[in-house]
Coordinates of C-alpha atoms in Angstrom, one line a residue:
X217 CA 30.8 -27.3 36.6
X218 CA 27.7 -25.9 35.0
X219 CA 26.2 -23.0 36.5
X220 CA 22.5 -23.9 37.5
X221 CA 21.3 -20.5 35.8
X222 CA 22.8 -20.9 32.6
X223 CA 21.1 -21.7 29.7
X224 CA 20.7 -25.0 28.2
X225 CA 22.6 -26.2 25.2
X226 CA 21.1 -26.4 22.2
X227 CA 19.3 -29.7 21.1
X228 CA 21.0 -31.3 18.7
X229 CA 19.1 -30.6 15.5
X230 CA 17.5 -34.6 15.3
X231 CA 16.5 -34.4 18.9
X232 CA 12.6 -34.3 19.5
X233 CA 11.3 -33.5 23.0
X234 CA 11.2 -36.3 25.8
X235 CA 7.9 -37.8 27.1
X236 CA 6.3 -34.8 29.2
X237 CA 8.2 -32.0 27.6
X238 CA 6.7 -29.0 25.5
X239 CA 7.2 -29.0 22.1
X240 CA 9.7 -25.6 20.9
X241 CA 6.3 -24.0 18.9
X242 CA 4.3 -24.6 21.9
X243 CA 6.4 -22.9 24.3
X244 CA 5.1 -19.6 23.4
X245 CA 2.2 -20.1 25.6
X246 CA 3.9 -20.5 28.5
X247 CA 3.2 -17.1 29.8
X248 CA -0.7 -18.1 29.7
X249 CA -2.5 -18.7 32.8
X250 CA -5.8 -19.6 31.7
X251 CA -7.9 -22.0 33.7
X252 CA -9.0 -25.3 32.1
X253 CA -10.9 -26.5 35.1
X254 CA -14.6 -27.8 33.0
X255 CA -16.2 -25.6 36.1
X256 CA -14.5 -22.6 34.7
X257 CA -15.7 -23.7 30.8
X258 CA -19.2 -24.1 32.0
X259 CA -19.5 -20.7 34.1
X260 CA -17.7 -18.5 31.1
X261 CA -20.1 -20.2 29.0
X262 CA -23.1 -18.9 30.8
X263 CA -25.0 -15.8 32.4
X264 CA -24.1 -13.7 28.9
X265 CA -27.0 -11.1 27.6
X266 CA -28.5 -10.7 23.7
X267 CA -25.2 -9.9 21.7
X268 CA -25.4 -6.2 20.1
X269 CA -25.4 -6.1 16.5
X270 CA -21.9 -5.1 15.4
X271 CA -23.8 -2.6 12.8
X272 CA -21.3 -3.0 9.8
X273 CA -22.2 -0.5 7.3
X274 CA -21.9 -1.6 3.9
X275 CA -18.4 -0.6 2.3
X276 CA -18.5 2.3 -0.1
X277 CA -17.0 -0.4 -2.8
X278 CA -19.9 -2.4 -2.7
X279 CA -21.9 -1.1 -5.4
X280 CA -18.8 -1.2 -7.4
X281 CA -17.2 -5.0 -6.4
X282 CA -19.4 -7.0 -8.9
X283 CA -18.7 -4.8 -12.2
X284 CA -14.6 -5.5 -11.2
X285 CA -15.8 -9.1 -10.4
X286 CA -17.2 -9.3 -14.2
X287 CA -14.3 -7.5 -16.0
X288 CA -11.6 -10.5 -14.6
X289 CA -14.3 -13.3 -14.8
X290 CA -14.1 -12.0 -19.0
X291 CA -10.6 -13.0 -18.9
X292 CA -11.1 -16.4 -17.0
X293 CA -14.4 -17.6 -18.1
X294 CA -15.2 -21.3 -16.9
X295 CA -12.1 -21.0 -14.5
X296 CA -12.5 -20.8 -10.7
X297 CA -10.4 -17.9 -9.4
X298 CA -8.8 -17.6 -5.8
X299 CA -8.1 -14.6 -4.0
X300 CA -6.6 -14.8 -0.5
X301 CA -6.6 -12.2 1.9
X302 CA -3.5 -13.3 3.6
X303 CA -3.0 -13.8 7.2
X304 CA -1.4 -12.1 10.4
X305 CA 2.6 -11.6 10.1
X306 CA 4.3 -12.4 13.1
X307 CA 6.5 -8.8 14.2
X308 CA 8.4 -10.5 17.0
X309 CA 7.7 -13.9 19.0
X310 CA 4.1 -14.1 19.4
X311 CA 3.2 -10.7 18.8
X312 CA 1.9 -9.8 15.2
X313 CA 1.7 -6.7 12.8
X314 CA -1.7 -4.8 12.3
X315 CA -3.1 -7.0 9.2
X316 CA -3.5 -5.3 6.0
X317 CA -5.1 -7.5 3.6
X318 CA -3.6 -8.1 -0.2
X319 CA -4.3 -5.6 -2.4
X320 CA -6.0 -7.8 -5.1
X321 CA -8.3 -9.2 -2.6
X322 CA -9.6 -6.2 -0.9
X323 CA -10.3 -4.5 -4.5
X324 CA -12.4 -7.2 -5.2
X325 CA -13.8 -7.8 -1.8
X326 CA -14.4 -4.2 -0.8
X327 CA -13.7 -4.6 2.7
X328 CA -11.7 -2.1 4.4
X329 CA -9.0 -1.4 7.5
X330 CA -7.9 -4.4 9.2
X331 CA -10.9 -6.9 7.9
X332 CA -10.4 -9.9 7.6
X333 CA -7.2 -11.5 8.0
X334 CA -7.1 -15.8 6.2
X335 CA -10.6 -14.7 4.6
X336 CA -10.7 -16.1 0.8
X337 CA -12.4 -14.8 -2.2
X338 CA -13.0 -17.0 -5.1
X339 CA -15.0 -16.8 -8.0
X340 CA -16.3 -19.4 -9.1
X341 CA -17.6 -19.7 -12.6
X342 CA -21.1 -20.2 -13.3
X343 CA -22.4 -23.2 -14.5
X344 CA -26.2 -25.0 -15.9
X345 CA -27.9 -24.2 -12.5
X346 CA -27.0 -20.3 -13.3
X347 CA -28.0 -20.4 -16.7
X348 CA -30.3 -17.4 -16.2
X349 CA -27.3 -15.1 -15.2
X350 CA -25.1 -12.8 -17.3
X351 CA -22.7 -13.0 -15.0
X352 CA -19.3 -15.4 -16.0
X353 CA -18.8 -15.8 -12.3
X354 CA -20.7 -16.3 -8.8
X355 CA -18.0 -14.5 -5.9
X356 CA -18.6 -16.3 -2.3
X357 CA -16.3 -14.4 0.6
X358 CA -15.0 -17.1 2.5
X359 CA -14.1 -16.5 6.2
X360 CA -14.1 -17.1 10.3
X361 CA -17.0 -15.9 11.5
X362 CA -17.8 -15.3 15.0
X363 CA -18.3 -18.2 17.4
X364 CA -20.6 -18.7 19.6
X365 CA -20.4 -17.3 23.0
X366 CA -20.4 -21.4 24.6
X367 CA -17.5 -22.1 22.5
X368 CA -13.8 -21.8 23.9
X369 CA -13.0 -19.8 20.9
X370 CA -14.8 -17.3 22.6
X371 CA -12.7 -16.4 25.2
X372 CA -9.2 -18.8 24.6
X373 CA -8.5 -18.2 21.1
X374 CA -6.2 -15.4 20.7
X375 CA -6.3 -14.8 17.1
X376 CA -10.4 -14.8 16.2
X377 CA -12.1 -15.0 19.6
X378 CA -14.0 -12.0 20.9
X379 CA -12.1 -12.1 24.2
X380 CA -9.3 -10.6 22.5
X381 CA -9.8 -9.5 19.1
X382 CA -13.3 -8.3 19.6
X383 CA -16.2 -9.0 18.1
X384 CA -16.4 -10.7 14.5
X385 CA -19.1 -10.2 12.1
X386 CA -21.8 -12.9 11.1
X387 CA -22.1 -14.1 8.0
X388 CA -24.8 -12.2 7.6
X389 CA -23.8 -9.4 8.9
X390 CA -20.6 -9.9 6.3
X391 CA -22.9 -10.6 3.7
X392 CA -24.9 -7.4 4.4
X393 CA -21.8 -5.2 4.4
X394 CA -20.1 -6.5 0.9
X395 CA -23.3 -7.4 -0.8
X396 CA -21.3 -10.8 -1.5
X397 CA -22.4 -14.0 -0.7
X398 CA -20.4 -15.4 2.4
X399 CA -19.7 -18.9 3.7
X400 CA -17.2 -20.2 6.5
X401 CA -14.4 -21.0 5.8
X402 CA -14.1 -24.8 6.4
X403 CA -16.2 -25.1 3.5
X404 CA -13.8 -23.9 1.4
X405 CA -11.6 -26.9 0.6
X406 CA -15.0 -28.6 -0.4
X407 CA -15.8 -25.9 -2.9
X408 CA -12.5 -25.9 -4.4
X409 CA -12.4 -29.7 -4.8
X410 CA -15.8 -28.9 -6.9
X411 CA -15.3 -30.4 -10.4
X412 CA -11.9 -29.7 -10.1
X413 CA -11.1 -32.3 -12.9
X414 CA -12.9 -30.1 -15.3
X415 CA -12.7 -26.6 -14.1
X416 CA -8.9 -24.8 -14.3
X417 CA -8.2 -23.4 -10.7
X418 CA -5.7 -20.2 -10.5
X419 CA -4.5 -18.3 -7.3
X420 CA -2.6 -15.5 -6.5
X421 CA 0.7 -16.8 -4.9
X422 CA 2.6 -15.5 -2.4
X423 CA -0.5 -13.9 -0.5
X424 CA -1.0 -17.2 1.9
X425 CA 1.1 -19.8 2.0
X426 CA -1.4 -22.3 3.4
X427 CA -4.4 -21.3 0.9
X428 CA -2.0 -21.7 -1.7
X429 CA -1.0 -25.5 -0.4
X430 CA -4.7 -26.0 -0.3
X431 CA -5.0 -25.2 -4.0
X432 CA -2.4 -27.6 -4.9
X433 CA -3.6 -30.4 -3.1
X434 CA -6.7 -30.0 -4.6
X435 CA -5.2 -29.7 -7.3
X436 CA -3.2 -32.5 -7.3
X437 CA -6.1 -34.4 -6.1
X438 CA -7.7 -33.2 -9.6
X439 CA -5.0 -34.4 -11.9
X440 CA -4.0 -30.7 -13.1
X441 CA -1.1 -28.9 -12.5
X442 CA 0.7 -27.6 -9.3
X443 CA 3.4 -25.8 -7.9
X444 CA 5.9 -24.6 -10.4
X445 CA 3.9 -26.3 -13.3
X446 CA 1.0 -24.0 -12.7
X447 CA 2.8 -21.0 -12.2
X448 CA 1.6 -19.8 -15.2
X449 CA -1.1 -19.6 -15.3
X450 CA -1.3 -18.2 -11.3
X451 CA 1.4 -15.7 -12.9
X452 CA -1.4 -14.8 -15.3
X453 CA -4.4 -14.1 -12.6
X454 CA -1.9 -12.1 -10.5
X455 CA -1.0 -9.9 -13.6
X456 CA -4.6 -9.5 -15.1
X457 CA -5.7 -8.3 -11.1
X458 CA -2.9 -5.7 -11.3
X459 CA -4.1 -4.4 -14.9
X460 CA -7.5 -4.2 -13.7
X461 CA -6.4 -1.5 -11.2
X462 CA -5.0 0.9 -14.1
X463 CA -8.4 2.4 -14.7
X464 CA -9.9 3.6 -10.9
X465 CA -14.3 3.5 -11.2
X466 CA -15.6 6.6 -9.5
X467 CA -15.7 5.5 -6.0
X468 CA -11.8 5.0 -6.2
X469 CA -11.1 8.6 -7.3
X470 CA -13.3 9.8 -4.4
X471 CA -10.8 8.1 -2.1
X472 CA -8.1 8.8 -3.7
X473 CA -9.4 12.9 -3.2
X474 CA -10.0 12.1 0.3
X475 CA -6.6 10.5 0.7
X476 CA -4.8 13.8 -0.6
X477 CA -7.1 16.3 1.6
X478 CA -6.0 13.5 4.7
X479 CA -2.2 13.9 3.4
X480 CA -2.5 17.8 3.2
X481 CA -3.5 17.8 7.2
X482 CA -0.5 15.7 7.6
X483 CA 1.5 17.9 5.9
X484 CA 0.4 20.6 8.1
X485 CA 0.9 18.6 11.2
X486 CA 4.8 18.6 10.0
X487 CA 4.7 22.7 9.0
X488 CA 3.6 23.6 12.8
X489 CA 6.5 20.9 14.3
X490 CA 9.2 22.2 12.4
X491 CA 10.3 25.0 14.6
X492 CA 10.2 22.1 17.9
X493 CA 12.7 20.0 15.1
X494 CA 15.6 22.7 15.3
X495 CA 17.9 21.2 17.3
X496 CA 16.3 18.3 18.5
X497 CA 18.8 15.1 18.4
X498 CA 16.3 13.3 15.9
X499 CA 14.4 16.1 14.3
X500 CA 13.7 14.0 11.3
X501 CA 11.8 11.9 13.8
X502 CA 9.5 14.8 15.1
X503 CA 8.7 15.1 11.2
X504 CA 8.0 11.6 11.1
X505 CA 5.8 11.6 14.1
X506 CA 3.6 14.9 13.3
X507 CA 2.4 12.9 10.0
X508 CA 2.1 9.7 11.1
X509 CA -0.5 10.6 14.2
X510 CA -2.6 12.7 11.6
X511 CA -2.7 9.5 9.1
X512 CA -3.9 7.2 12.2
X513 CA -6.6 9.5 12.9
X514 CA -7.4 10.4 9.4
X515 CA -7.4 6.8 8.3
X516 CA -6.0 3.5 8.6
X517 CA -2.1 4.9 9.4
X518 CA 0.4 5.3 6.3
X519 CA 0.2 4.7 3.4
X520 CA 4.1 3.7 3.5
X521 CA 7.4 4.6 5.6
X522 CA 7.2 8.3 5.6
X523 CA 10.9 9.8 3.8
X524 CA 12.0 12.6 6.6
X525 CA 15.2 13.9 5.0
X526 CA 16.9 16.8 5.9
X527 CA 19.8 18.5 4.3
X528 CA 22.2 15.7 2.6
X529 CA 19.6 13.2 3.7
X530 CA 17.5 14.1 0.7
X531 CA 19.6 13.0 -1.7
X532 CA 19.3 8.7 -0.1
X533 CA 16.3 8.3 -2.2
X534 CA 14.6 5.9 0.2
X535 CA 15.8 7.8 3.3
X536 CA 13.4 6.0 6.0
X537 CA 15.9 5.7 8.9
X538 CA 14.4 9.8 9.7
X539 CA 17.3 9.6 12.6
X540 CA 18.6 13.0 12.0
X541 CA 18.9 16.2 12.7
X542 CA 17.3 19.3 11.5
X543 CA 19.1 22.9 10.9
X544 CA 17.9 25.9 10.2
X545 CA 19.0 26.3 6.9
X546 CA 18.3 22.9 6.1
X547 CA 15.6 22.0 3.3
X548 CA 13.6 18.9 4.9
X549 CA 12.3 16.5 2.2
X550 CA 9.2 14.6 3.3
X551 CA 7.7 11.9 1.0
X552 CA 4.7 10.8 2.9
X553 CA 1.2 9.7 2.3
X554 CA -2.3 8.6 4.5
X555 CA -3.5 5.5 3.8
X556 CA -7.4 5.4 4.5
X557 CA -9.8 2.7 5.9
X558 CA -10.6 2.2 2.2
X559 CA -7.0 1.2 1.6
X560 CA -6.2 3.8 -0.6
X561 CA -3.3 6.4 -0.3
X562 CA -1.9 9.2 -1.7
X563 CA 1.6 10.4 -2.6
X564 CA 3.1 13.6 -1.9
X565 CA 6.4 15.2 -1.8
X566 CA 6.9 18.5 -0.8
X567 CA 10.8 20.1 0.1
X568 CA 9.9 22.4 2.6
X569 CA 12.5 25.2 4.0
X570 CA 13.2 24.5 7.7
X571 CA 13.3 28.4 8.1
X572 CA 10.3 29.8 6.0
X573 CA 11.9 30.9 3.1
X574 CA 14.1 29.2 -0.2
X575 CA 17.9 30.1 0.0
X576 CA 19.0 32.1 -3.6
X577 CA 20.9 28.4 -4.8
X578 CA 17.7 26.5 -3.5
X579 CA 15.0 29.0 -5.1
X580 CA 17.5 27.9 -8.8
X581 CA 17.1 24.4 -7.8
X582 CA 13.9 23.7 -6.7
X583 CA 12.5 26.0 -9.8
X584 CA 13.7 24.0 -11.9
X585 CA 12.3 20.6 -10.5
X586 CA 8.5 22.4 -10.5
X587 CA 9.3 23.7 -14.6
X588 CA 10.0 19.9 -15.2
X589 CA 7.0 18.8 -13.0
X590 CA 5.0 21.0 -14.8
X591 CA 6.2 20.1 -18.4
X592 CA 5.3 16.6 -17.5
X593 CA 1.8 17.8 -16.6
X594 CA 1.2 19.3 -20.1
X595 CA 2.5 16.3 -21.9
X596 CA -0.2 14.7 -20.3
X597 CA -3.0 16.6 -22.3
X598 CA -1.3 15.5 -25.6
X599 CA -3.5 13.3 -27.5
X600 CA -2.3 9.6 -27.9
X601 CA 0.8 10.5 -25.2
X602 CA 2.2 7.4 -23.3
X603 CA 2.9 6.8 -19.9
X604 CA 6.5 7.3 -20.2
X605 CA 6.0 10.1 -22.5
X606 CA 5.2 12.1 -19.2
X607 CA 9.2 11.0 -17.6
X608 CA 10.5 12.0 -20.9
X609 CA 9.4 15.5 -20.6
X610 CA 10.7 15.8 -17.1
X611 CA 14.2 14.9 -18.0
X612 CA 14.0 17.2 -21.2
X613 CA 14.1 20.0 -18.8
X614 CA 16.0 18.6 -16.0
X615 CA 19.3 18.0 -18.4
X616 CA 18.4 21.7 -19.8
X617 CA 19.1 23.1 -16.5
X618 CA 22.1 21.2 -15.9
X619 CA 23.7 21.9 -19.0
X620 CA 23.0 25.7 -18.1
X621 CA 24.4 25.3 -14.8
X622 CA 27.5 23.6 -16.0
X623 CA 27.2 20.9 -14.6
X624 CA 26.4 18.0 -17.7
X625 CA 29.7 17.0 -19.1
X626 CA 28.0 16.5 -23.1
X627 CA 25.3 18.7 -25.0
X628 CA 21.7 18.2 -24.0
X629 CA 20.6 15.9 -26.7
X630 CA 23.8 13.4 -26.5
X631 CA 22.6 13.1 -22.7
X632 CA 19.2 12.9 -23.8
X633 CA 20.1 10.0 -25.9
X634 CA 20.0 6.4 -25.1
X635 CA 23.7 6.0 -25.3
X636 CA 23.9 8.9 -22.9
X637 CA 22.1 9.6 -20.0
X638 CA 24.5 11.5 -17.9
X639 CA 22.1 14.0 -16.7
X640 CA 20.7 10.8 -14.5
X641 CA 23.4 10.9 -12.2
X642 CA 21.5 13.8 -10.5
X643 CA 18.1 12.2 -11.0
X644 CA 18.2 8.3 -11.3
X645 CA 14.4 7.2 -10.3
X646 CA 11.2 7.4 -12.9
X647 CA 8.8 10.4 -12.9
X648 CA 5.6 8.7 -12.7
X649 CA 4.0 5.7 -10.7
X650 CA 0.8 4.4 -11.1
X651 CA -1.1 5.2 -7.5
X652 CA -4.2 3.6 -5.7
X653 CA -4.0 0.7 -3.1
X654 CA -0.6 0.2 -3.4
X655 CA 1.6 3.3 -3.4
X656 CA 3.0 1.9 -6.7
X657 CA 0.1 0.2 -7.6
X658 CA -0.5 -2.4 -10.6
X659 CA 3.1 -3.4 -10.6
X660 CA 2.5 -6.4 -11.9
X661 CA 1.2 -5.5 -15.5
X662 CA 2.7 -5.6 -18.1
X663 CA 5.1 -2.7 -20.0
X664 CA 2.7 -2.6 -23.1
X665 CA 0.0 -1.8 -20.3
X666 CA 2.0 0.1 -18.0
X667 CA 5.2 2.1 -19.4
X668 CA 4.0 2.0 -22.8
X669 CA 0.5 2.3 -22.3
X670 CA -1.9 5.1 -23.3
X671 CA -3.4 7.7 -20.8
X672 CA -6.8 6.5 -20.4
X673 CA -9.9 8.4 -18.5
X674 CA -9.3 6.9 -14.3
X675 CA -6.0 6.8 -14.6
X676 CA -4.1 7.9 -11.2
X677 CA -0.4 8.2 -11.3
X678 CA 2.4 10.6 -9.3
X679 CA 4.3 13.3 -11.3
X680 CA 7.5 13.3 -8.9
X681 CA 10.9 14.6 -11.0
X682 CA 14.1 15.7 -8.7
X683 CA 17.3 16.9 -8.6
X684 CA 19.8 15.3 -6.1
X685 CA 23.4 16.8 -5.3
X686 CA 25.2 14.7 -2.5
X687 CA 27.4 16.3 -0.1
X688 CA 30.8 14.7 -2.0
X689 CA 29.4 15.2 -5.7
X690 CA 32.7 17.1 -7.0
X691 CA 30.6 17.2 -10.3
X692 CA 28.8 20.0 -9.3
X693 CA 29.2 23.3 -7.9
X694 CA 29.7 23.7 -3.7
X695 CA 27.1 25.4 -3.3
X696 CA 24.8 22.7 -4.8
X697 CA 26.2 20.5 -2.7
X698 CA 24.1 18.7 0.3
X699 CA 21.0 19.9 -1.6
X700 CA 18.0 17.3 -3.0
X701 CA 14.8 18.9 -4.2
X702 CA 12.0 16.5 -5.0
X703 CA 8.0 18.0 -5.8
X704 CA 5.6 15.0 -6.0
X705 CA 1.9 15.7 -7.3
X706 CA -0.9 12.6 -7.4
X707 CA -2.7 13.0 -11.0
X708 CA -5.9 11.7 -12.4
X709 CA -7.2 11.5 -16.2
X710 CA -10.9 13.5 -16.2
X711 CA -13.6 12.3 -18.5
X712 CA -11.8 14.6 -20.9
X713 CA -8.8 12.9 -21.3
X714 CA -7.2 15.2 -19.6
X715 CA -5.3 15.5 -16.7
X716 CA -6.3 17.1 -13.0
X717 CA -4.0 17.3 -9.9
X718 CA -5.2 15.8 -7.0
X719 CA -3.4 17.6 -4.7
X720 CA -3.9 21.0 -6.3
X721 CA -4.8 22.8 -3.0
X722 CA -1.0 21.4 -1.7
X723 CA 0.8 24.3 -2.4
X724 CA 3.5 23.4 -4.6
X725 CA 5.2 26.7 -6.4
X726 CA 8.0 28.0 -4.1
X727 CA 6.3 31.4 -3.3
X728 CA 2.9 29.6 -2.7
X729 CA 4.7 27.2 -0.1
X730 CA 6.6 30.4 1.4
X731 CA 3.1 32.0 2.1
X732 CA 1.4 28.8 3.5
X733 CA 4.2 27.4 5.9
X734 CA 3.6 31.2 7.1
X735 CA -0.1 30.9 6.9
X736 CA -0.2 27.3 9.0
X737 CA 2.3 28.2 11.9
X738 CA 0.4 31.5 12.4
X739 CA -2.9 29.4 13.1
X740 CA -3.6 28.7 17.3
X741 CA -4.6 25.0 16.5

């Protein structure tokens, strides 16, 4: 006997539904009760006053867009380029995550926060009627643009109508704010099938599925290459987009300055909630919270999952879980950075003492972290120094100190060596990331770019070395024990060559933090 209220058995996985019955993806509706009597269409089409401009201001990138347009058209010239936006990601059922567009595409684009989500950029490449141009490429912004107020996207169409997402630019208002022409985006298959037998088409994979289908069936349609057999050369647009970001024009240093001054508020926030964390049953959540409601009003939100780790906690290197507890004693270990509407973020660590002040065995500790920091730092103003040249002169002082401590079971230069490395058991991660609009931004370049590259003026890249003892390490002293120290600083190469901290005015020497965590919690905010 089947209970009445139970649930139904599975279908059977060939079954379809019966004549009358909802299909499984439509079923997520269900909890919609919108008319769709044509007396209702015809009265919510009606009776509406002169729309109010939406007043898009044009993007602080926009003056900057068509220079980084030119650089990549260089590298593709007579190829059509395609740069999706990416769509919404579902969170749970029909309910999605705040969109955050790919990073390639909003460099390029220059549009900010949460615009525009399936919007496509390509660059297309210039042909006889645009003889009279220098320019490789023409860029046409592809996207939804608002309906009109008689449509039923207006009020029924929970993704783009202005019922429920508000209102949508124009395409000239679009056009206006990026200073790129714009078109909608049903045009855009046309435009891709556009001499495709002749003209190469790449796109950056794994932004949006169905843009990249599109490009294959055009594709396809074309005669060239799809799928795996064009990977390639996809592989190729995707890595040249990432290089491009090595070197930041001055409009991204700005926001990368802005970012850091946003983080530093943030940072604050946390200094003033500290005392509240003491004995609170998820202190490391009280630290997460007191940054993450300064980086939504600051900017767009985070810039990543903010690292909250107190005590042993600061020694999981990618301690997001922030479900702790905070002691007294403890040193708290906060990785955390504002993203702004720009996209950009900055990267900061600071290892704050719970109580004010450094502990004797965490004044040794987190010395020695800031005398590597700062030896990396001063690397940096060598002439001709690499990238990794800057991690290298971390770790020289690092296995110093733990040699001197004890602690390094072979001389300094055996670890040092490539056949030894022990002194990475107490620091295993890199010292320096490139930054921008990825925390680790231009990840796809490659190592001769990258890791091996030369410092170059625009350059913006963390300085972050640590030192991590883990509750059970028997390798180390007790009292090391339960202790992780990590100092993160975002860098930029000057017109000098040389470097500047971003995040100068973050207190980062252990006396200068004592003084301003006593400084911040004096203020009556």
């Amino acid at each position: 006997m089947t209970d009445k209220n139970s649930p139904q058995s599975p279908a059977s996985p060939d079954s379809s539904p019966k004549d009358g019955e909802q299909a499984l993806e439509e079923r997520v509706n269900n909890r919609s009760h919108r008319p769709s009597s044509e007396a209702f269409r015809e009265f919510m089409a009606s009776s509406w006053g002169d729309r109010t401009p939406l007043g898009l201001a044009r993007t602080g990138a926009a003056d900057f867009v068509e220079d980084r347009h030119q650089k990549i058209g260089k590298v593709f010239e007579g190829e059509r380029l395609v740069v999706p936006a990416g769509g919404l990601k579902v969170r749970s059922n029909d309910t999605d995550y705040r969109f955050r567009a790919h990073s390639a595409f909003a460099h390029l684009s220059g549009l900010e926060g949460e615009m525009e989500p399936d919007a496509v950029l390509v660059l297309h490449p210039n042909g006889e009627e645009n003889q009279d141009s220098d320019a490789t490429h023409e860029a046409i912004l592809y996207f939804v643009p608002r309906a009109s107020r008689t449509s039923e996207e207006f009020y029924a169409d929970s993704r783009y109508g202005e019922f429920w997402v508000g209102a949508r630019p124009s395409l000239a208002e679009m056009q206006a704010a990026t200073g790129i022409r714009c078109e909608h985006i049903d045009t855009l298959k046309d435009a891709l099938a556009k001499d495709a037998g002749a003209v190469q088409i790449r796109v950056v994979t794994n932004a949006d599925s169905q843009v990249e289908a599109l490009v294959n069936e055009v594709r396809e349609q074309a005669g060239l290459p799809t799928g795996e057999d064009a990977r390639q050369a996809d592989d190729a647009l995707t890595e040249t987009l990432s290089e491009l970001r090595l070197t930041k024009d001055r409009y991204e240093v700005r926001e990368m300055e802005k970012a850091v001054a946003a983080t530093k508020a943030g940072f604050e926030s946390i200094i003033r909630s500290l005392p509240r964390t003491i004995g609170h049953p998820r202190g490391e959540r009280v630290i997460e919270g007191a940054f993450a409601s300064v980086a939504r009003e600051y900017g767009n939100g985070l810039g990543y999952e903010t690292i909250a780790a107190s005590g042993n906690h600061a020694n999981t290197l990618h301690w997001m879980d922030n479900s702790g507890t905070v002691e007294a004693g403890d040193l708290v270990l906060v990785d955390a950075g504002v993203e702004l509407d720009s996209l950009y973020t900055a990267d900061i660590t600071r290892t704050l003492p719970v109580s004010g002040h450094y502990s004797a065995t965490q004044a040794e500790i987190y010395d020695a972290v800031i005398e590597a920091a700062d030896a990396a730092f001063e690397r940096a103003k060598e002439p001709g120094v690499r990238f990794r040249n800057l991690h290298e002169a971390a770790q020289e002082v690092l296995a110093r100190h733990l040699a001197e401590w004890g602690v390094l079971p072979v001389s300094v230069e055996e670890s040092l060596s490539p056949q030894g490395q022990q002194h990475r058991r107490w620091m295993p991660h890199g010292t320096c990331h490139h930054l921008g609009m990825d925390v680790h931004d231009c990840a796809q370049a490659r190592q001769e770019m990258y890791q091996d590259g030369l410092l170059e003026e625009g350059m913006v890249f963390t300085i972050e070395p640590g030192l991590y003892f883990r509750a059970d390490d028997l390798a180390v002293p007790a009292e090391f024990r339960g202790i992780g120290v990590r100092v993160e600083d975002d860098i930029v190469m000057d017109a000098l060559g040389k470097p500047r901290r971003l995040s100068e005015d973050i207190p980062r020497v252990r006396e200068d933090v004592e003084e301003w965590m006593k400084e911040v919690q004096s203020r009556r905010d």
